[in-house]
Amino acid sequence: MKKNHRLAAICAGLLQLAFVELAILAPLPAGAESASTAITEVKIDNFTFAPQRVTVKVGTTVTWINEDDIPHAIAATGKSFRSKVLDTEDKYSFTFTTAGVFEYFCSLHPHMTGTIVVETTAGGGAAQ
Ligand code: CU1
């Protein structure tokens, strides 16, 4: 039994090390990353959208995940998207097909706000 506890402690320590290493090896994008993933997650926890501001390319699906223990709902200020009420662990996805700055808030707690910045993919029609 004691051995298991020690093993668990060692595992946790190793995991922590791995995370630290990842953080060092993966510097923050400088804004010029090319092949970013097409799916982005925004977590909702403790009355906060995290990250609060996300920059994506046109065509990206953003998924909000409610990790809080109370319900939240997502509503675009410009009414371009709106989720149903999300209970804990519920998700809502929206695919951004047009460029622009999309402000949104929680329709249950309007002081909770976030921004999705959608950029055009073209750097001058390079994909042709
Ligand atoms: Cu909320």
PDB file of C-alpha atoms and ligand atoms in Angstrom:
ATOM      1  CA  MET A   1       0.000   0.000   0.000  1.00  0.00           C
ATOM      2  CA  LYS A   2       2.724   2.400   0.963  1.00  0.00           C
ATOM      3  CA  LYS A   3       4.570   1.480  -2.174  1.00  0.00           C
ATOM      4  CA  ASN A   4       1.588   2.491  -4.271  1.00  0.00           C
ATOM      5  CA  HIS A   5       1.501   5.881  -2.658  1.00  0.00           C
ATOM      6  CA  ARG A   6       5.131   6.431  -3.390  1.00  0.00           C
ATOM      7  CA  LEU A   7       4.682   5.321  -6.954  1.00  0.00           C
ATOM      8  CA  ALA A   8       1.802   7.731  -7.363  1.00  0.00           C
ATOM      9  CA  ALA A   9       3.907  10.526  -5.957  1.00  0.00           C
ATOM     10  CA  ILE A  10       6.728   9.743  -8.336  1.00  0.00           C
ATOM     11  CA  CYS A  11       4.337   9.591 -11.280  1.00  0.00           C
ATOM     12  CA  ALA A  12       2.861  12.944 -10.348  1.00  0.00           C
ATOM     13  CA  GLY A  13       6.338  14.384 -10.093  1.00  0.00           C
ATOM     14  CA  LEU A  14       7.288  13.065 -13.497  1.00  0.00           C
ATOM     15  CA  LEU A  15       4.088  14.417 -15.008  1.00  0.00           C
ATOM     16  CA  GLN A  16       4.819  17.817 -13.566  1.00  0.00           C
ATOM     17  CA  LEU A  17       8.302  17.707 -15.034  1.00  0.00           C
ATOM     18  CA  ALA A  18       6.851  16.795 -18.402  1.00  0.00           C
ATOM     19  CA  PHE A  19       4.527  19.791 -18.274  1.00  0.00           C
ATOM     20  CA  VAL A  20       7.319  22.138 -17.367  1.00  0.00           C
ATOM     21  CA  GLU A  21       9.362  20.787 -20.254  1.00  0.00           C
ATOM     22  CA  LEU A  22       6.440  21.212 -22.633  1.00  0.00           C
ATOM     23  CA  ALA A  23       6.048  24.802 -21.548  1.00  0.00           C
ATOM     24  CA  ILE A  24       9.701  25.443 -22.252  1.00  0.00           C
ATOM     25  CA  LEU A  25       9.737  23.620 -25.570  1.00  0.00           C
ATOM     26  CA  ALA A  26       6.558  25.194 -26.848  1.00  0.00           C
ATOM     27  CA  PRO A  27       6.947  28.961 -26.849  1.00  0.00           C
ATOM     28  CA  LEU A  28       3.861  31.102 -27.385  1.00  0.00           C
ATOM     29  CA  PRO A  29       3.000  31.589 -31.040  1.00  0.00           C
ATOM     30  CA  ALA A  30       4.480  34.811 -32.323  1.00  0.00           C
ATOM     31  CA  GLY A  31       1.400  35.524 -34.377  1.00  0.00           C
ATOM     32  CA  ALA A  32       2.800  34.130 -37.611  1.00  0.00           C
ATOM     33  CA  GLU A  33       2.123  30.458 -37.143  1.00  0.00           C
ATOM     34  CA  SER A  34       1.057  28.785 -40.365  1.00  0.00           C
ATOM     35  CA  ALA A  35      -0.536  25.394 -39.812  1.00  0.00           C
ATOM     36  CA  SER A  36      -2.614  25.969 -36.736  1.00  0.00           C
ATOM     37  CA  THR A  37      -5.238  23.417 -35.798  1.00  0.00           C
ATOM     38  CA  ALA A  38      -8.734  23.994 -37.101  1.00  0.00           C
ATOM     39  CA  ILE A  39     -10.363  23.363 -33.762  1.00  0.00           C
ATOM     40  CA  THR A  40     -10.023  25.657 -30.822  1.00  0.00           C
ATOM     41  CA  GLU A  41     -11.375  25.185 -27.355  1.00  0.00           C
ATOM     42  CA  VAL A  42     -12.526  27.810 -24.929  1.00  0.00           C
ATOM     43  CA  LYS A  43     -13.008  26.570 -21.414  1.00  0.00           C
ATOM     44  CA  ILE A  44     -15.536  28.063 -19.067  1.00  0.00           C
ATOM     45  CA  ASP A  45     -14.530  27.903 -15.456  1.00  0.00           C
ATOM     46  CA  ASN A  46     -15.009  30.072 -12.411  1.00  0.00           C
ATOM     47  CA  PHE A  47     -17.155  32.579 -14.358  1.00  0.00           C
ATOM     48  CA  THR A  48     -14.422  33.070 -16.904  1.00  0.00           C
ATOM     49  CA  PHE A  49     -13.865  32.218 -20.540  1.00  0.00           C
ATOM     50  CA  ALA A  50     -10.341  30.920 -21.008  1.00  0.00           C
ATOM     51  CA  PRO A  51      -8.639  32.023 -23.075  1.00  0.00           C
ATOM     52  CA  GLN A  52     -10.737  35.148 -23.056  1.00  0.00           C
ATOM     53  CA  ARG A  53      -9.516  36.247 -26.465  1.00  0.00           C
ATOM     54  CA  VAL A  54      -8.839  33.741 -29.219  1.00  0.00           C
ATOM     55  CA  THR A  55      -7.516  34.426 -32.697  1.00  0.00           C
ATOM     56  CA  VAL A  56      -8.423  31.859 -35.348  1.00  0.00           C
ATOM     57  CA  LYS A  57      -8.519  31.517 -39.117  1.00  0.00           C
ATOM     58  CA  VAL A  58     -11.721  31.542 -41.153  1.00  0.00           C
ATOM     59  CA  GLY A  59     -13.241  28.069 -41.141  1.00  0.00           C
ATOM     60  CA  THR A  60     -12.183  27.286 -37.596  1.00  0.00           C
ATOM     61  CA  THR A  61     -14.596  25.571 -35.263  1.00  0.00           C
ATOM     62  CA  VAL A  62     -14.488  26.948 -31.756  1.00  0.00           C
ATOM     63  CA  THR A  63     -15.802  24.686 -29.014  1.00  0.00           C
ATOM     64  CA  TRP A  64     -16.789  26.051 -25.642  1.00  0.00           C
ATOM     65  CA  ILE A  65     -16.688  23.570 -22.781  1.00  0.00           C
ATOM     66  CA  ASN A  66     -18.392  24.316 -19.499  1.00  0.00           C
ATOM     67  CA  GLU A  67     -16.034  23.120 -16.808  1.00  0.00           C
ATOM     68  CA  ASP A  68     -17.744  25.197 -14.179  1.00  0.00           C
ATOM     69  CA  ASP A  69     -20.163  23.637 -11.730  1.00  0.00           C
ATOM     70  CA  ILE A  70     -22.960  26.021 -12.670  1.00  0.00           C
ATOM     71  CA  PRO A  71     -24.680  26.527 -16.042  1.00  0.00           C
ATOM     72  CA  HIS A  72     -23.469  29.050 -18.589  1.00  0.00           C
ATOM     73  CA  ALA A  73     -24.558  30.016 -22.078  1.00  0.00           C
ATOM     74  CA  ILE A  74     -22.762  31.680 -24.951  1.00  0.00           C
ATOM     75  CA  ALA A  75     -24.296  34.508 -26.928  1.00  0.00           C
ATOM     76  CA  ALA A  76     -22.631  36.631 -29.574  1.00  0.00           C
ATOM     77  CA  THR A  77     -23.063  40.349 -29.079  1.00  0.00           C
ATOM     78  CA  GLY A  78     -23.830  40.608 -32.792  1.00  0.00           C
ATOM     79  CA  LYS A  79     -26.253  37.660 -32.533  1.00  0.00           C
ATOM     80  CA  SER A  80     -24.291  35.558 -35.020  1.00  0.00           C
ATOM     81  CA  PHE A  81     -24.249  32.607 -32.662  1.00  0.00           C
ATOM     82  CA  ARG A  82     -25.944  31.546 -29.480  1.00  0.00           C
ATOM     83  CA  SER A  83     -25.790  28.356 -27.459  1.00  0.00           C
ATOM     84  CA  LYS A  84     -28.399  26.708 -25.335  1.00  0.00           C
ATOM     85  CA  VAL A  85     -27.709  26.684 -21.607  1.00  0.00           C
ATOM     86  CA  LEU A  86     -24.655  24.524 -21.005  1.00  0.00           C
ATOM     87  CA  ASP A  87     -24.584  22.424 -17.900  1.00  0.00           C
ATOM     88  CA  THR A  88     -21.333  21.173 -16.449  1.00  0.00           C
ATOM     89  CA  GLU A  89     -19.355  19.255 -19.100  1.00  0.00           C
ATOM     90  CA  ASP A  90     -21.661  20.423 -21.890  1.00  0.00           C
ATOM     91  CA  LYS A  91     -20.104  21.734 -25.079  1.00  0.00           C
ATOM     92  CA  TYR A  92     -21.108  24.167 -27.778  1.00  0.00           C
ATOM     93  CA  SER A  93     -19.396  24.524 -31.126  1.00  0.00           C
ATOM     94  CA  PHE A  94     -19.570  27.223 -33.752  1.00  0.00           C
ATOM     95  CA  THR A  95     -17.692  27.390 -37.032  1.00  0.00           C
ATOM     96  CA  PHE A  96     -16.565  30.863 -38.022  1.00  0.00           C
ATOM     97  CA  THR A  97     -16.904  31.251 -41.783  1.00  0.00           C
ATOM     98  CA  THR A  98     -16.375  34.984 -42.003  1.00  0.00           C
ATOM     99  CA  ALA A  99     -13.540  37.152 -40.797  1.00  0.00           C
ATOM    100  CA  GLY A 100     -14.173  39.685 -38.100  1.00  0.00           C
ATOM    101  CA  VAL A 101     -14.103  40.370 -34.401  1.00  0.00           C
ATOM    102  CA  PHE A 102     -16.819  38.466 -32.574  1.00  0.00           C
ATOM    103  CA  GLU A 103     -17.558  39.634 -29.072  1.00  0.00           C
ATOM    104  CA  TYR A 104     -19.659  37.336 -26.949  1.00  0.00           C
ATOM    105  CA  PHE A 105     -20.908  37.016 -23.423  1.00  0.00           C
ATOM    106  CA  CYS A 106     -22.679  34.587 -21.128  1.00  0.00           C
ATOM    107  CA  SER A 107     -26.399  35.214 -21.436  1.00  0.00           C
ATOM    108  CA  LEU A 108     -26.842  34.076 -17.823  1.00  0.00           C
ATOM    109  CA  HIS A 109     -23.991  36.197 -16.458  1.00  0.00           C
ATOM    110  CA  PRO A 110     -23.477  39.076 -18.879  1.00  0.00           C
ATOM    111  CA  HIS A 111     -20.360  40.262 -17.065  1.00  0.00           C
ATOM    112  CA  MET A 112     -18.630  37.202 -18.504  1.00  0.00           C
ATOM    113  CA  THR A 113     -17.262  38.259 -21.866  1.00  0.00           C
ATOM    114  CA  GLY A 114     -14.914  36.940 -24.499  1.00  0.00           C
ATOM    115  CA  THR A 115     -13.695  37.698 -27.992  1.00  0.00           C
ATOM    116  CA  ILE A 116     -13.039  35.539 -31.029  1.00  0.00           C
ATOM    117  CA  VAL A 117     -10.922  37.229 -33.666  1.00  0.00           C
ATOM    118  CA  VAL A 118     -11.344  35.524 -37.034  1.00  0.00           C
ATOM    119  CA  GLU A 119      -8.690  36.251 -39.611  1.00  0.00           C
ATOM    120  CA  THR A 120      -8.702  35.522 -43.313  1.00  0.00           C
ATOM    121  CA  THR A 121      -6.528  32.572 -44.231  1.00  0.00           C
ATOM    122  CA  ALA A 122      -5.060  34.173 -47.326  1.00  0.00           C
ATOM    123  CA  GLY A 123      -1.677  35.764 -47.104  1.00  0.00           C
ATOM    124  CA  GLY A 124      -2.251  36.855 -50.691  1.00  0.00           C
ATOM    125  CA  GLY A 125      -3.854  33.721 -52.131  1.00  0.00           C
ATOM    126  CA  ALA A 126      -0.897  31.485 -51.385  1.00  0.00           C
ATOM    127  CA  ALA A 127      -2.921  28.284 -51.466  1.00  0.00           C
ATOM    128  CA  GLN A 128      -3.553  28.500 -55.195  1.00  0.00           C
TER     129      GLN A 128
HETATM  130 CU   CU1 B   1     -22.417  32.233 -17.133  1.00  0.00          CU
END
